[in-house]
Tab-separated table of C-alpha atoms in Angstrom:
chain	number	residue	atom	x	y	z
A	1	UNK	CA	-18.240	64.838	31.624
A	2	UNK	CA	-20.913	63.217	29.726
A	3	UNK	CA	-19.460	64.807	26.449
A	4	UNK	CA	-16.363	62.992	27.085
A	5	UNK	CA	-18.102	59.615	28.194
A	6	UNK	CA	-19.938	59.871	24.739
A	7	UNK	CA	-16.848	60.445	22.765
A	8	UNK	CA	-15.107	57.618	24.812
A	9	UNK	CA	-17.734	55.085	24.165
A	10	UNK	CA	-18.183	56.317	20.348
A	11	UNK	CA	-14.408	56.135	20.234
A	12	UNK	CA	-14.563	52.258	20.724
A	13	UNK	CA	-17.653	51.026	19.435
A	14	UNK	CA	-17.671	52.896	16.141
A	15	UNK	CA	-13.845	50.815	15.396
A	16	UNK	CA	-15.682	47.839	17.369
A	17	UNK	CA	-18.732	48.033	14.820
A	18	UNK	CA	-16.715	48.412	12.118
A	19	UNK	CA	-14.892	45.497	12.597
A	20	UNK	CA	-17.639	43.403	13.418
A	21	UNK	CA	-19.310	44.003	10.060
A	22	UNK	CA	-15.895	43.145	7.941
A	23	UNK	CA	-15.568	40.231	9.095
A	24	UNK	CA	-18.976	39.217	8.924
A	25	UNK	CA	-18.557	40.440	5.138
A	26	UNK	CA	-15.556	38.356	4.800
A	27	UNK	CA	-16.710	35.560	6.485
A	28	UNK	CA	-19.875	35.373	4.468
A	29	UNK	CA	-18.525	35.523	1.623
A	30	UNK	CA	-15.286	32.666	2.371
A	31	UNK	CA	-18.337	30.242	3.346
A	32	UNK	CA	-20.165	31.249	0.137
A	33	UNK	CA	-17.458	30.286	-1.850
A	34	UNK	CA	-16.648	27.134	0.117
A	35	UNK	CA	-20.374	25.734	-0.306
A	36	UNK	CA	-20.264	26.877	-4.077
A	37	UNK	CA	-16.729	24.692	-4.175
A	38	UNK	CA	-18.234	21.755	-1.831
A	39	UNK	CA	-21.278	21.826	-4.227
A	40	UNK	CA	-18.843	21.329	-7.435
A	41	UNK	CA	-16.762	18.632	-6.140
A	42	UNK	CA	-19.825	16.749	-4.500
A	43	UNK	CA	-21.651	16.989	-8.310
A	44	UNK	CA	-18.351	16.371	-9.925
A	45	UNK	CA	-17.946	12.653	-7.591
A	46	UNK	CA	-21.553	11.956	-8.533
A	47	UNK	CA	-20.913	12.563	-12.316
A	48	UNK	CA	-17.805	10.100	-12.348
A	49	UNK	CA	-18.166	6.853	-11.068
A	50	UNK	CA	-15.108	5.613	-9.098
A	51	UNK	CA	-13.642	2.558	-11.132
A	52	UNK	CA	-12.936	-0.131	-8.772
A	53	UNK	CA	-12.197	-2.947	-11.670
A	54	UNK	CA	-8.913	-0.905	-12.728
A	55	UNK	CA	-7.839	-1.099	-9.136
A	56	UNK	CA	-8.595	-4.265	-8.483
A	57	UNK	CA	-6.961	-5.374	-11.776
A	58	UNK	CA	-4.124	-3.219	-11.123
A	59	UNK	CA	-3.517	-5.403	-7.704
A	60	UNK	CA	-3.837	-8.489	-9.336
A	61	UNK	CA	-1.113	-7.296	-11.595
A	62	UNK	CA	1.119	-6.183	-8.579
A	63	UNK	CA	0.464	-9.802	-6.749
A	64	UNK	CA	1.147	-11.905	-10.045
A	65	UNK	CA	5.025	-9.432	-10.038
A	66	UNK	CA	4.911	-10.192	-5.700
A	67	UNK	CA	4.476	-13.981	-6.797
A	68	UNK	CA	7.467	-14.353	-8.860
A	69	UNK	CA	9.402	-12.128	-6.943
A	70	UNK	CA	9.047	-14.719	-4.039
A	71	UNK	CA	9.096	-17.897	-5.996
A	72	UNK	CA	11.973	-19.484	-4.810
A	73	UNK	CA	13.769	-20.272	-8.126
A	74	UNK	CA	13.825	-16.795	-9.457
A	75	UNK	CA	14.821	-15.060	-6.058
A	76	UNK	CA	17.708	-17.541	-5.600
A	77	UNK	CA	18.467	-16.533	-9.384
A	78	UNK	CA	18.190	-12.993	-8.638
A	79	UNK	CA	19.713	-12.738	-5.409
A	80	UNK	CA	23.846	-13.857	-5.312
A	81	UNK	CA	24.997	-14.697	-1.880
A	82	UNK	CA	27.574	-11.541	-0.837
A	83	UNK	CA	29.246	-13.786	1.932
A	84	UNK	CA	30.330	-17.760	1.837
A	85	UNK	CA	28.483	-17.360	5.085
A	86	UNK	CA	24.850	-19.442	4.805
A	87	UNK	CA	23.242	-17.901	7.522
A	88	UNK	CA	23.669	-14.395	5.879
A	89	UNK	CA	22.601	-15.630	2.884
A	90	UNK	CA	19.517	-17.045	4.914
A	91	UNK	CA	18.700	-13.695	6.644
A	92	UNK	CA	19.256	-11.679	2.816
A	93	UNK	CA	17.095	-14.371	1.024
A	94	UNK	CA	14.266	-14.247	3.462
A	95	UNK	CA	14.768	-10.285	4.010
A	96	UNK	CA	14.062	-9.792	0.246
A	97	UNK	CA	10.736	-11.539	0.655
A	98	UNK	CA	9.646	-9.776	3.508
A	99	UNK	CA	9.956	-6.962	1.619
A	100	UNK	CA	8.397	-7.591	-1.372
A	101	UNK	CA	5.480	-8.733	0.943
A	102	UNK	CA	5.324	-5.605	2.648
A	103	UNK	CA	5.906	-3.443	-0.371
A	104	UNK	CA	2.282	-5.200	-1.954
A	105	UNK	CA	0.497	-5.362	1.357
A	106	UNK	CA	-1.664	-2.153	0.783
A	107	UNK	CA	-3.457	-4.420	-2.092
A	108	UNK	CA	-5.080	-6.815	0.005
A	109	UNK	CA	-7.905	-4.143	0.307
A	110	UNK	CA	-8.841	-5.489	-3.569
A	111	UNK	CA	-8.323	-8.794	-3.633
A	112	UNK	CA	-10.193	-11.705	-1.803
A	113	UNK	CA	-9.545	-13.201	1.311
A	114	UNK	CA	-8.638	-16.241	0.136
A	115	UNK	CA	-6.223	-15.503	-2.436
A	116	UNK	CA	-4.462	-12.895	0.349
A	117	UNK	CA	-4.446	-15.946	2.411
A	118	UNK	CA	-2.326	-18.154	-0.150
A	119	UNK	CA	-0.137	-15.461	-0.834
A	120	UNK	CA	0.419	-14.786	2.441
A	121	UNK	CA	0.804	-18.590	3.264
A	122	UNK	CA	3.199	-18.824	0.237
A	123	UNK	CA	5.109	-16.326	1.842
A	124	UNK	CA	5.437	-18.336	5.086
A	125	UNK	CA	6.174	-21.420	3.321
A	126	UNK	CA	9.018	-20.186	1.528
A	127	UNK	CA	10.519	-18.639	4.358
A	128	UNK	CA	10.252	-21.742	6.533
A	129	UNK	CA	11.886	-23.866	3.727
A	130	UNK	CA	14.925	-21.505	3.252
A	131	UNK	CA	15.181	-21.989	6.893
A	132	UNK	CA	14.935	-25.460	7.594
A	133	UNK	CA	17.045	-26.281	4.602
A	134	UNK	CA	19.565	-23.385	6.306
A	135	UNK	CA	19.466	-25.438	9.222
A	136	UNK	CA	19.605	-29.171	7.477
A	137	UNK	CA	22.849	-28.273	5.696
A	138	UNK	CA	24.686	-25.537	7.810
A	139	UNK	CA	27.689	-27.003	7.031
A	140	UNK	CA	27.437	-26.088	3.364
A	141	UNK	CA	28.890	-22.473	1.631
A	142	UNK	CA	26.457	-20.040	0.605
A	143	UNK	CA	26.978	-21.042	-2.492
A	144	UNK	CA	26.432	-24.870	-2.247
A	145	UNK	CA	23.505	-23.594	-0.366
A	146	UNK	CA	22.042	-21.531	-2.883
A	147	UNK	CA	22.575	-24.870	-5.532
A	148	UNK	CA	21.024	-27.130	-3.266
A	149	UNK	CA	18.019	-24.733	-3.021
A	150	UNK	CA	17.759	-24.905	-6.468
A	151	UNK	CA	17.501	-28.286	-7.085
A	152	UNK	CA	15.267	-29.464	-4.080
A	153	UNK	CA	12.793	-26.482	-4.959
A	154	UNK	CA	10.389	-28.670	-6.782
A	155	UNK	CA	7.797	-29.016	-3.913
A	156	UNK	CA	8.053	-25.382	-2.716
A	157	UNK	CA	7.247	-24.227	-6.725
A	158	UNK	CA	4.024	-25.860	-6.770
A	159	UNK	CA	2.717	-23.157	-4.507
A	160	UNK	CA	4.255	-20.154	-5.922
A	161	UNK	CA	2.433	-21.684	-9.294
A	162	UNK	CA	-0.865	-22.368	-7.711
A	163	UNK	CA	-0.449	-18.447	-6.562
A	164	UNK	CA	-0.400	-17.210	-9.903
A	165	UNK	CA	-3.017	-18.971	-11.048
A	166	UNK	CA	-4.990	-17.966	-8.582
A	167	UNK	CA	-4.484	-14.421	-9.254
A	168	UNK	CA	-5.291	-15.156	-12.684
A	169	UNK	CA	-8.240	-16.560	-12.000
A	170	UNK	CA	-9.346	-13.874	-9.551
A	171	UNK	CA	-8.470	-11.181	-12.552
A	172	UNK	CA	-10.839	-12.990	-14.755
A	173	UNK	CA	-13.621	-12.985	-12.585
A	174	UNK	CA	-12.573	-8.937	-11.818
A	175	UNK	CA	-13.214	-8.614	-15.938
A	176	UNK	CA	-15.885	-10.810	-16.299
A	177	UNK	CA	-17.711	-8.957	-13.322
């Protein structure tokens, strides 16, 4: 009886044991080569210096395309009305903007506050004046619409330049920095 108790116990530690010692084998050596491969890519980050000014230049250029995307002379120019119908024309006009917008809105994180700001209140000012005008002449085609747009831009393209040369000025200072 103690024979077989022997065996018995032998017969499950010896696999047990075996086991045990694999794995701490295996796992030894996985961690080894994870440090070894931490230690490369943390010497490697240290080597190379993250370049912020191409970033930041590289959202400057995406803001100056966002600006004349929105400016109001080159979106009406850009975008045809599909309908006679001026509140669909209102909704795709403004739709288009909101999109551009959204499509640049990751590269806030490298410009200033202030110049987000302006584009941002650019944006808003836009909008509202494709509205109100949308509302001021409802009884116009989308067409007529679209002309009259045109033609009483003059106030609303002051901003959309003041944008741009904002972000110009911001890119210069990005260089000169």
């Amino acid at each position: 009886m103690d024979t077989d108790f022997v065996l018995q116990l032998l017969m499950y530690t010896i696999p047990a044991v075996v086991v045990a010692f694999v794995s701490y084998v295996y796992f030894s050596k996985l961690i080894e080569k994870q440090t070894q491969r931490d230690r490369f890519i943390i010497e490697n980050l240290s080597k190379s210096q993250f370049d912020s000014k191409a970033l930041k230049l590289q959202a400057c250029e995406r803001l100056v395309i966002l600006g004349e995307r929105i400016n109001i002379k080159n979106l009406l120019l850009r975008i045809n009305p599909t309908s006679e119908d001026i509140n669909a024309y209102q909704f795709l006009l403004t739709q288009h903007i909101e999109q551009e917008y959204e499509y640049n809105i990751a590269q806030q994180l490298y410009v200033s506050n202030e110049l987000w700001d302006l584009i941002t209140s650019t944006k808003n000012t836009t909008i509202q004046y494709i509205q109100v005008s949308a509302n001021q002449n409802s009884t116009l085609t989308a067409s007529a619409f679209r002309s009259r747009l045109l033609q009483d831009s003059v106030a609303i393209q002051k901003g959309a330049d003041l944008v741009i040369k904002a972000i110009n000025e911001e890119a210069k200072h990005h260089l000169n920095s």
